Each structure stands twice: as structure tokens, then as C-alpha cells.
Amino acid sequence: MTAPGHVVVVGAGAAGLSAAETLRREGYAGRLTFVGDEQAEPYDRPPLSKQLLSGDWDAGRLALRPRAALRGLDARWLLGHRATALDTAARTLTLGGGAVLHWDGLVVATGVTPRTLPGAAELAGVHHLRTLDDALRLREHLRTAGSLVVVGAGFLGAETAAVAREAGLRVTLVDPSPHPMGGLLGPVPGERLARLHRAHGVRLLGGTRVRGLAGERGRVTGVECSTGETLPADAVLVAIGSRPATDWLTGSGLILGDGVECDAYCRAADRVVAAGDAASWLHPRHGRMRVEHRMNATEQGVAAARVLIGTGAPFAPVPYFWTDQYDVKVQVYGVPGPGAAFRVVEGDAAGDRFAALYGQGGVVTAALAWNMPRQARLLRQQVAAATPWREAAGAPATASP
Amino acid sequence: MRITVEQDRCVASGQCVLAAPELFDQRDEDGVVVLLRDEASPGQEESAREAARICPALAITVDER
């Protein structure tokens, strides 16, 4: 499809933008259309639960590109439009208002939708955190609220708990896992995070399930736990994960599993690729996976776009993510995986800085750095190379990159 | 080509150093980007663009003039 045609990018976030920029940069001269369900021009999401929520940054700082750069893409922007149906045989895309777009290439980059709790939509004071509007609403509420209960201690939950605590709110963080992010990072970093939150005064309820929300006259008053305890709350953040925003693809012929199922090239069908949080693809090393992280949105956007113009290759990144909580930055390369071996290779896991490797199947599968950013990058090499686990070791702090 | 970095945006991912080690480094204490040179030579331009593209914090700008 190197001849001029029409590429439609569904989803105007980081993955969609990356795909579009790649198309233009690598010579695609045909028509280009963005369809995005939010009104906002492409913006960056990681700061939503960090600098934007804390008030350090205003919304303007989140723009993914200056407006001039967006104009330079020579694209048509259908923002505030939701895609509702896809026909891969007729190559059409239907929008909420009934408009139909014909395409020669399609990028699915619709991201994810937060999971919720029953009754959340009917109660004021219950928040989710996915969009800029969500974050601004939550920020506004945190200015006046005295207490916040965060349901779910993953990235968003743990980061929000930290921001709210630093703003002086009484914060309770509740999750069925024993430790924050424990399912993802394993018990040692999980316990360290738990200690961090407790040291900052968060009431941490690990191993605790939530039964539902309590409310009065349409406003939330608390969170009911399976233990029978009700946690009083002026504000509640429901951060119990998300699911791929792929409902609009039902009946399209695309395979929908945990996301849009693609091959190793991020191809979902002839002339259809997927990228970002909504894409499930066959990683040559790790098998089928879906990654909800910022770095992957950019990298997969590039990879998927190249497939559309005929220069694609199997997408085999070393996944990367980070989280900022209080004065701690945790960075992870690779896929830790449940049950992986864990070895601290620098510092002490009880201290303020350490780095560790994860191993599975006899090789290094992931690296974690706790306030040691240079080490994160240096240890990445062992993840990328699948270094034998018996040789896994710390990188010299003075090593050149 | 002129390169600028915004250190207060940087999230210390180190992606720029992976892409262009001759142009970028990280501070020891917090991993924040350090610009080694603000003019890229012709042979470094593509890796400078790549660093700007992949930076997850949008902290790097390259000016093609």
C-alpha cells in the first residue's frame, strides 16, 4: 500500500499519533484521518496521575506535540467522534453520527476503558482515571475533600494515593493483593512499596476485597469491604484495572481476545494493524501479550505503521515502564512474570536505592531499579540479551552505556 | 541541528542514551538527562531524531535549522 490511499487512525492518543507520524516520516503521501472520541488534541497520559493531579502542571503541558507539528501531518482530525463499527471486507468505518469513512489502511489505537464498580455511575464523588477530564475532575475534588479511598493498588491507584497523601488528605488504599503492585512486581518490591506508603501515612489494606460503594442522596460516603468494614470517604477512586476499548469492533471480523488479536507484526487483518493499550500481539520472545504502558504506545505505533507501508518486521520490544510515588522512581525493563526468581544486584531492598533482576526459564527476563535510573538502563542489556540466570549480576555503576 | 532538553520534564527513562549515547547522558543521582552537546553533527542527526521521538516524557526537541 505504498501508493496514495487513505489511512484512518482510530484513537488520537500516543499510539495513534506515533503511527501517523511514522507513516508521514517514511514516505506515505496519501490521505490521513484521525478519529478520536475525546475533544482534546493528542495528550500524554502518564502525568495525569502525577504532575497534573498534584497541580504542578497545567493541562497545556500535556500536549504530545505543538500544534504546528500536528498541522504538519496534513491530516484530517475528527475529534469528539466515536468509531462505532468496522467492516473489514468493505473497508469502511462507521462513526457515532452515522458518517462512513472508506479506508485503504486502518490503525486501531483506541486504548482502554477503566473497569468500574457497580453503582459507581450513580454516585457523585466516585472517580476513574483515564482521560484528562477524569484527572481534572479528580484534582478539583481533592482540593476540598478530606478523605480519599483508592480501590486498587496498581499504577494509577498507588500513584494517586501518593499525590493525595502529599496534598494532606487522609488516604486509604485497598486491594485484594497483599502489597501495592505486588502482582506485577513480585513480593519484595511490593513489600517495599507497602512500607513506603505506610511511612507516608497511607492506611494500606492489603488482602482486602471491596464489596461495593456506600452512598447517601446520590453522593458516595464510603467503600464497603468484604470484611464488613465500611471505609468512610469524601472521594473514591476506582482503579481496578481496565479493559481494551474494543466493543466497537464486535462483528468486524477482527479477533477480540484480551484486546485486538494481532500476529507478530501487529497485523489484525489485511490492511488493519493495532497499536498501544488495545493491541494484543505475538511477541516473538514472550508470546501473546498486551502492554498498557507509555513507551509501548510509541514503539508499537511505529511498528504497526511500517506494516501498513510494507516495511514491517516482527515487533519484539523490551517492554519498559516506570512509576513515580513520593520521592521514589521505580523503573522496570522486561516482563517480570509471576513466580520469577528475584535477585537484588545493587544496594539493599530495605534501603533507598537498589536494583534487581528477575529470572525465569534460566534467563534474565526483567530488571527493576528503585531510585537507580542509570542502573535500570545498564541492566536492560541483560534483559535484552536473555543473559543466563547464573551469570546475572549488577552492572558497574561507572560502565559506559 | 540544534538539540534542547527540558530537564524538569525528564522521567529518567534513559531511552535517549540508548538511542544516541554520544549526545545524551544521565545524571548519576536521579537519572535526569544531560545533554553532552547541543549541536548534532550530520552523522548524529538521525539518532538525535530517534531520541526525541522515543522519549516517553517529550523532553527532547530537535530543531532542524
Coordinates of C-alpha atoms in Angstrom, one line a residue:
Chain A
M1 CA 0.0 0.0 0.0
T2 CA 2.7 2.5 -0.9
A3 CA 0.5 4.2 -3.5
P4 CA -1.6 7.1 -2.2
G5 CA -4.7 5.9 -0.5
H6 CA -6.5 6.7 2.8
V7 CA -5.2 5.6 6.2
V8 CA -7.6 6.1 9.1
V9 CA -6.1 6.1 12.6
V10 CA -8.8 5.3 15.2
G11 CA -7.6 6.7 18.5
A12 CA -5.8 10.0 18.8
G13 CA -3.5 9.1 21.7
A14 CA 0.2 8.4 21.8
A15 CA 0.0 5.1 19.8
G16 CA -2.2 6.6 17.0
L17 CA 0.0 9.7 16.8
S18 CA 3.2 7.7 16.6
A19 CA 1.7 5.6 13.8
A20 CA 0.6 8.6 11.8
E21 CA 4.0 10.3 12.3
T22 CA 5.8 7.2 11.2
L23 CA 3.6 7.0 8.0
R24 CA 4.5 10.5 7.0
R25 CA 8.1 10.3 8.0
E26 CA 8.6 7.2 6.0
G27 CA 7.0 8.5 2.9
Y28 CA 3.3 7.8 3.0
A29 CA 1.8 10.7 1.0
G30 CA -1.9 9.7 0.9
R31 CA -4.8 10.9 2.9
L32 CA -4.7 10.5 6.6
T33 CA -7.6 10.8 9.1
F34 CA -7.7 10.7 12.9
V35 CA -10.8 9.6 14.7
G36 CA -10.7 10.3 18.4
D37 CA -13.6 10.1 20.9
E38 CA -12.1 12.9 23.1
Q39 CA -12.2 16.5 22.0
A40 CA -8.6 17.2 23.2
E41 CA -5.7 17.1 20.8
P42 CA -3.3 14.2 21.5
Y43 CA -2.0 14.4 25.0
D44 CA 0.3 12.5 27.3
R45 CA -1.3 10.3 29.9
P46 CA 1.4 9.4 32.5
P47 CA 1.3 12.9 34.1
L48 CA -2.4 12.5 34.7
S49 CA -1.8 10.6 37.9
K50 CA 1.4 12.6 38.7
Q51 CA 2.2 16.2 37.8
L52 CA -1.3 17.1 36.6
L53 CA -3.1 15.6 39.6
S54 CA -0.8 17.3 42.0
G55 CA -1.3 20.6 40.3
D56 CA 2.4 21.0 39.4
W57 CA 1.5 21.1 35.7
D58 CA -1.5 22.5 33.9
A59 CA -3.2 20.7 31.1
G60 CA -1.4 22.6 28.5
R61 CA 1.9 20.9 29.3
L62 CA 0.4 17.5 28.4
A63 CA 0.2 18.2 24.6
L64 CA 2.0 15.5 22.8
R65 CA 3.0 17.9 20.1
P66 CA 2.9 21.6 19.4
R67 CA 0.0 22.5 17.2
A68 CA 2.3 23.3 14.3
A69 CA 3.7 19.8 14.3
L70 CA 0.2 18.3 14.3
R71 CA -0.7 20.5 11.3
G72 CA 2.5 19.3 9.6
L73 CA 1.0 15.8 9.5
D74 CA -1.5 17.1 6.9
A75 CA -4.3 15.0 8.5
R76 CA -8.0 15.4 8.9
W77 CA -8.9 15.4 12.6
L78 CA -12.2 14.0 13.6
L79 CA -12.0 14.7 17.3
G80 CA -15.0 14.1 19.5
H81 CA -16.1 11.4 17.2
R82 CA -16.5 7.8 18.3
A83 CA -16.0 4.9 16.0
T84 CA -18.9 2.5 16.2
A85 CA -18.4 -0.2 13.6
L86 CA -15.8 -1.6 11.3
D87 CA -16.3 -3.6 8.1
T88 CA -13.0 -5.2 7.1
A89 CA -14.4 -6.6 3.8
A90 CA -15.9 -3.4 2.5
R91 CA -13.2 -1.3 4.2
T92 CA -15.5 1.1 5.9
L93 CA -15.6 2.7 9.4
T94 CA -18.8 4.0 10.8
L95 CA -18.8 6.9 13.3
G96 CA -21.3 7.7 16.0
G97 CA -23.2 10.2 14.0
G98 CA -23.6 7.7 11.1
A99 CA -20.9 9.0 8.9
V100 CA -19.0 6.3 7.0
L101 CA -15.3 6.6 6.1
H102 CA -13.7 4.4 3.4
W103 CA -10.1 3.4 4.1
D104 CA -7.2 1.6 2.5
G105 CA -5.3 1.1 5.7
L106 CA -6.5 1.2 9.3
V107 CA -4.8 1.6 12.7
V108 CA -6.7 0.5 15.7
A109 CA -5.4 2.5 18.7
T110 CA -8.4 3.0 20.9
G111 CA -6.7 2.3 24.2
V112 CA -8.5 1.0 27.2
T113 CA -11.6 1.8 29.4
P114 CA -11.4 1.7 33.2
R115 CA -13.2 -1.1 34.9
T116 CA -15.7 0.1 37.4
L117 CA -17.7 -1.0 40.4
P118 CA -21.5 -1.5 40.4
G119 CA -23.3 1.7 41.2
A120 CA -20.3 4.0 40.5
A121 CA -22.0 5.9 37.8
E122 CA -24.9 6.8 40.0
L123 CA -22.8 8.3 42.8
A124 CA -21.1 11.7 42.8
G125 CA -17.6 11.6 44.3
V126 CA -16.6 8.4 42.6
H127 CA -13.8 8.8 40.1
H128 CA -12.0 6.9 37.5
L129 CA -8.8 8.0 35.9
R130 CA -8.2 7.6 32.2
T131 CA -8.8 10.9 30.5
L132 CA -7.7 14.4 31.0
D133 CA -11.3 15.3 32.0
D134 CA -11.2 12.5 34.6
A135 CA -8.0 13.8 36.0
L136 CA -9.2 17.4 36.2
R137 CA -12.4 16.4 37.9
L138 CA -10.5 14.3 40.5
R139 CA -8.0 17.1 41.0
E140 CA -10.8 19.6 41.7
H141 CA -12.4 17.2 44.1
L142 CA -9.2 16.6 46.0
R143 CA -8.9 20.3 46.7
T144 CA -11.9 20.2 49.0
A145 CA -12.1 16.5 50.1
G146 CA -10.8 15.5 53.4
S147 CA -10.5 11.8 52.7
L148 CA -9.9 9.6 49.7
V149 CA -10.3 5.9 49.4
V150 CA -8.4 4.3 46.5
V151 CA -9.8 1.0 45.3
G152 CA -7.0 -0.9 43.6
A153 CA -3.2 -0.6 44.3
G154 CA -1.9 -0.8 40.7
F155 CA -0.1 2.1 39.0
L156 CA -2.9 4.6 39.0
G157 CA -4.1 3.7 42.5
A158 CA -0.7 3.8 44.1
E159 CA 0.4 7.0 42.3
T160 CA -2.9 8.7 43.2
A161 CA -2.6 7.7 46.8
A162 CA 0.8 9.2 46.9
V163 CA -0.3 12.5 45.4
A164 CA -3.4 12.8 47.6
R165 CA -1.3 12.0 50.7
E166 CA 1.2 14.7 49.8
A167 CA -1.7 17.1 49.4
G168 CA -2.7 16.3 53.0
L169 CA -5.7 14.1 52.6
R170 CA -6.5 11.1 54.7
V171 CA -5.9 8.2 52.2
T172 CA -6.8 4.6 52.4
L173 CA -5.5 2.2 49.7
V174 CA -7.3 -1.1 49.4
D175 CA -6.5 -4.1 47.2
P176 CA -7.0 -7.8 47.3
S177 CA -3.3 -8.4 46.8
P178 CA -1.1 -8.3 49.9
H179 CA 1.1 -5.4 48.5
P180 CA 0.8 -2.5 46.1
M181 CA 1.7 -3.6 42.6
G182 CA 2.7 -6.9 44.1
G183 CA 1.1 -9.0 41.4
L184 CA 3.2 -7.1 38.8
L185 CA 6.5 -6.6 40.6
G186 CA 6.6 -9.5 43.0
P187 CA 6.7 -9.6 46.8
V188 CA 10.0 -7.8 47.5
P189 CA 9.3 -4.6 45.7
G190 CA 5.6 -4.9 46.7
E191 CA 6.6 -5.0 50.4
R192 CA 8.9 -2.1 49.9
L193 CA 6.1 -0.1 48.3
A194 CA 3.8 -1.0 51.1
R195 CA 6.3 0.3 53.6
L196 CA 6.7 3.5 51.6
H197 CA 3.0 4.2 51.6
R198 CA 2.7 3.4 55.3
A199 CA 5.6 5.6 56.1
H200 CA 3.8 8.5 54.4
G201 CA 0.7 7.8 56.4
V202 CA -1.5 5.9 54.0
R203 CA -3.8 3.4 55.5
L204 CA -3.0 0.3 53.4
L205 CA -5.4 -2.5 53.4
G206 CA -3.8 -5.4 51.5
G207 CA -5.6 -8.7 51.1
T208 CA -8.9 -6.9 51.3
R209 CA -11.7 -7.2 48.8
V210 CA -14.2 -4.5 48.1
R211 CA -17.9 -5.4 48.1
G212 CA -19.3 -2.2 46.9
L213 CA -19.8 1.5 47.3
A214 CA -21.9 3.2 50.0
G215 CA -23.8 6.4 49.3
E216 CA -26.4 8.8 50.6
R217 CA -28.6 11.0 48.4
G218 CA -26.6 10.3 45.3
R219 CA -23.2 11.0 46.8
V220 CA -20.6 8.5 47.9
T221 CA -19.9 8.1 51.5
G222 CA -17.6 5.2 51.7
V223 CA -16.4 1.8 50.4
E224 CA -17.7 -1.4 51.8
C225 CA -15.1 -4.1 52.3
S226 CA -15.7 -7.9 52.4
T227 CA -14.5 -7.8 56.0
G228 CA -17.7 -5.9 56.8
E229 CA -15.8 -2.7 57.5
T230 CA -17.0 0.4 55.6
L231 CA -14.2 2.9 54.9
P232 CA -15.6 6.4 55.0
A233 CA -14.7 8.6 52.1
D234 CA -15.4 12.0 50.7
A235 CA -13.9 10.9 47.4
V236 CA -13.3 7.5 45.9
L237 CA -11.0 6.5 43.1
V238 CA -11.8 3.2 41.4
A239 CA -8.6 2.0 39.9
I240 CA -9.2 -1.7 39.5
G241 CA -7.7 -2.0 36.0
S242 CA -9.0 -1.5 32.6
R243 CA -10.2 -3.4 29.6
P244 CA -9.4 -2.9 25.9
A245 CA -11.8 -0.4 24.3
T246 CA -12.8 -2.8 21.5
D247 CA -16.5 -3.1 21.9
W248 CA -17.0 -1.1 18.6
L249 CA -15.1 -4.0 16.8
T250 CA -17.7 -6.6 17.7
G251 CA -18.8 -8.2 14.5
S252 CA -16.0 -6.6 12.5
G253 CA -14.3 -9.9 11.8
L254 CA -11.3 -9.0 13.9
I255 CA -10.4 -11.4 16.6
L256 CA -11.1 -9.9 20.0
G257 CA -9.4 -11.6 23.0
D258 CA -7.7 -9.6 25.6
G259 CA -7.5 -6.8 23.1
V260 CA -7.4 -6.9 19.3
E261 CA -5.5 -10.0 18.5
C262 CA -2.7 -9.5 16.1
D263 CA 0.2 -11.5 14.7
A264 CA 3.8 -10.8 15.5
Y265 CA 3.7 -7.8 13.0
C266 CA 0.8 -6.1 14.9
R267 CA -1.5 -7.1 11.9
A268 CA -5.1 -7.8 12.9
A269 CA -6.3 -8.4 9.3
D270 CA -5.4 -7.4 5.8
R271 CA -4.5 -3.7 5.9
V272 CA -5.5 -3.5 9.6
V273 CA -3.0 -3.0 12.3
A274 CA -3.3 -2.3 16.0
A275 CA -1.1 -0.5 18.5
G276 CA -0.9 0.6 22.1
D277 CA -3.1 -0.5 25.0
A278 CA -5.7 -2.1 22.9
A279 CA -3.4 -4.3 20.9
S280 CA -2.6 -7.9 21.8
W281 CA 0.2 -9.3 19.7
L282 CA 2.5 -12.3 19.5
H283 CA 5.8 -11.1 20.9
P284 CA 8.5 -13.3 19.4
R285 CA 10.0 -13.9 22.8
H286 CA 7.2 -13.6 25.3
G287 CA 4.3 -14.9 23.3
R288 CA 0.9 -13.2 23.2
M289 CA 0.8 -10.0 25.3
R290 CA -0.8 -6.7 25.7
V291 CA 1.1 -3.8 27.2
E292 CA -0.6 -0.7 28.8
H293 CA 2.5 1.4 29.1
R294 CA 3.6 4.7 27.6
M295 CA 6.8 3.5 25.9
N296 CA 5.0 0.7 24.2
A297 CA 2.4 3.1 22.7
T298 CA 5.1 4.9 20.8
E299 CA 7.1 1.9 19.8
Q300 CA 4.2 -0.2 18.7
G301 CA 2.8 2.8 16.7
V302 CA 6.0 2.9 14.8
A303 CA 6.0 -0.9 14.2
A304 CA 2.3 -1.0 13.1
A305 CA 2.6 1.9 10.7
R306 CA 5.6 0.2 9.0
V307 CA 3.5 -2.9 8.3
L308 CA 0.9 -0.7 6.5
I309 CA 3.5 0.7 4.2
G310 CA 5.2 -2.7 3.6
T311 CA 8.3 -2.3 5.6
G312 CA 7.2 -4.0 8.8
A313 CA 9.0 -6.5 11.0
P314 CA 8.0 -8.7 14.0
F315 CA 7.5 -6.4 17.0
A316 CA 9.9 -7.6 19.7
P317 CA 10.5 -4.7 22.2
V318 CA 12.0 -4.9 25.6
P319 CA 8.9 -3.5 27.4
Y320 CA 9.6 -0.6 29.8
F321 CA 7.5 1.1 32.4
W322 CA 8.1 3.3 35.4
T323 CA 6.1 4.7 38.3
D324 CA 6.7 7.7 40.5
Q325 CA 5.5 7.6 44.1
Y326 CA 6.6 10.2 46.6
D327 CA 10.3 10.6 46.0
V328 CA 10.7 7.1 44.6
K329 CA 11.0 6.2 41.0
V330 CA 10.7 2.5 40.1
Q331 CA 11.7 1.5 36.6
V332 CA 11.2 -1.9 35.0
Y333 CA 12.5 -3.4 31.8
G334 CA 11.1 -6.7 30.5
V335 CA 8.4 -8.9 31.8
P336 CA 8.7 -9.8 35.5
G337 CA 6.2 -12.6 35.3
P338 CA 4.5 -14.3 38.3
G339 CA 6.8 -16.7 40.1
A340 CA 10.0 -15.3 38.6
A341 CA 13.2 -15.6 40.6
F342 CA 14.3 -12.3 42.1
R343 CA 17.9 -11.2 42.9
V344 CA 19.0 -7.9 44.2
V345 CA 22.2 -7.0 42.4
E346 CA 22.9 -3.5 43.7
G347 CA 22.1 -1.9 47.0
D348 CA 19.7 -3.3 49.6
A349 CA 16.0 -3.8 49.1
A350 CA 15.4 -2.4 52.5
G351 CA 17.2 0.8 51.6
D352 CA 16.5 3.8 49.5
R353 CA 18.2 2.6 46.3
F354 CA 18.5 -0.8 44.8
A355 CA 18.4 -2.7 41.6
A356 CA 17.3 -6.2 40.9
L357 CA 16.9 -8.8 38.2
Y358 CA 14.1 -11.3 37.5
G359 CA 14.8 -14.7 36.1
Q360 CA 12.6 -17.4 34.6
G361 CA 13.4 -20.4 32.4
G362 CA 17.1 -20.0 33.2
V363 CA 17.5 -16.5 31.8
V364 CA 17.1 -12.9 32.9
T365 CA 13.6 -11.7 32.0
A366 CA 13.3 -8.3 33.7
A367 CA 15.2 -5.7 35.6
L368 CA 13.9 -3.3 38.3
A369 CA 15.6 -0.2 39.6
W370 CA 14.4 1.6 42.7
N371 CA 15.8 5.1 42.6
M372 CA 18.7 4.0 40.4
P373 CA 17.8 5.2 36.9
R374 CA 21.3 4.6 35.4
Q375 CA 21.3 1.1 36.6
A376 CA 17.9 0.5 35.0
R377 CA 19.4 1.3 31.7
L378 CA 22.6 -0.6 32.2
L379 CA 20.7 -3.7 33.4
R380 CA 18.4 -3.6 30.4
Q381 CA 21.1 -5.2 28.4
Q382 CA 20.9 -8.4 30.4
V383 CA 17.1 -8.5 29.7
A384 CA 17.5 -7.8 26.0
A385 CA 20.2 -10.5 25.7
A386 CA 18.4 -13.0 27.9
T387 CA 21.6 -13.5 29.9
P388 CA 21.7 -16.9 31.6
W389 CA 20.4 -16.5 35.1
R390 CA 23.5 -18.0 36.7
E391 CA 25.5 -15.1 35.2
A392 CA 23.0 -12.4 36.1
A393 CA 24.8 -9.6 38.0
G394 CA 24.9 -5.9 38.8
A395 CA 26.3 -3.5 36.2
P396 CA 29.2 -1.5 37.3
A397 CA 28.0 2.0 38.2
T398 CA 30.6 3.6 36.1
A399 CA 30.1 1.5 33.0
S400 CA 29.7 3.4 29.8
P401 CA 26.3 2.9 28.1
Chain B
M1 CA 20.7 20.6 14.0
R2 CA 20.2 22.1 17.5
I3 CA 19.1 19.9 20.4
T4 CA 17.4 21.1 23.6
V5 CA 16.2 19.2 26.6
E6 CA 13.8 20.1 29.3
Q7 CA 15.2 18.5 32.5
D8 CA 12.1 19.2 34.5
R9 CA 10.0 17.1 32.1
C10 CA 12.5 14.2 32.1
V11 CA 11.4 10.9 33.6
A12 CA 14.9 9.4 33.6
S13 CA 14.0 6.5 31.3
G14 CA 17.4 6.7 29.6
Q15 CA 15.9 6.0 26.2
C16 CA 17.9 8.9 24.7
V17 CA 21.1 7.4 25.9
L18 CA 20.2 4.1 24.4
A19 CA 19.4 5.9 21.1
A20 CA 22.3 8.4 21.0
P21 CA 24.9 7.8 23.6
E22 CA 27.2 10.4 22.0
L23 CA 24.7 13.1 22.6
F24 CA 22.9 12.3 25.9
D25 CA 23.8 11.0 29.3
Q26 CA 22.0 10.7 32.6
R27 CA 22.8 12.3 36.0
D28 CA 24.1 9.8 38.5
E29 CA 21.8 10.8 41.3
D30 CA 18.4 10.9 39.6
G31 CA 18.9 9.7 36.1
V32 CA 17.8 13.1 34.6
V33 CA 19.0 13.7 31.1
V34 CA 22.3 15.6 30.5
L35 CA 22.9 17.0 27.1
L36 CA 26.5 16.3 26.1
R37 CA 26.4 18.5 23.0
D38 CA 23.6 20.7 21.7
E39 CA 24.7 20.6 18.1
A40 CA 24.4 17.2 16.3
S41 CA 26.9 16.5 13.6
P42 CA 25.4 15.3 10.3
G43 CA 26.2 11.7 11.3
Q44 CA 24.3 12.1 14.6
E45 CA 21.2 13.7 13.3
E46 CA 19.2 10.5 12.8
S47 CA 19.9 9.2 16.2
A48 CA 19.1 12.6 17.7
R49 CA 15.7 12.5 16.0
E50 CA 15.2 9.0 17.2
A51 CA 15.9 10.0 20.8
A52 CA 13.4 12.8 20.5
R53 CA 10.8 10.5 19.1
I54 CA 11.0 7.8 21.6
C55 CA 11.4 10.0 24.7
P56 CA 8.4 9.0 26.8
A57 CA 8.4 12.4 28.5
L58 CA 8.6 14.6 25.4
A59 CA 11.7 16.2 27.0
I60 CA 13.8 16.4 23.8
T61 CA 13.4 18.9 21.0
V62 CA 15.4 18.9 17.8
D63 CA 15.5 22.0 15.7
E64 CA 16.3 21.1 12.1
R65 CA 17.6 24.6 11.2

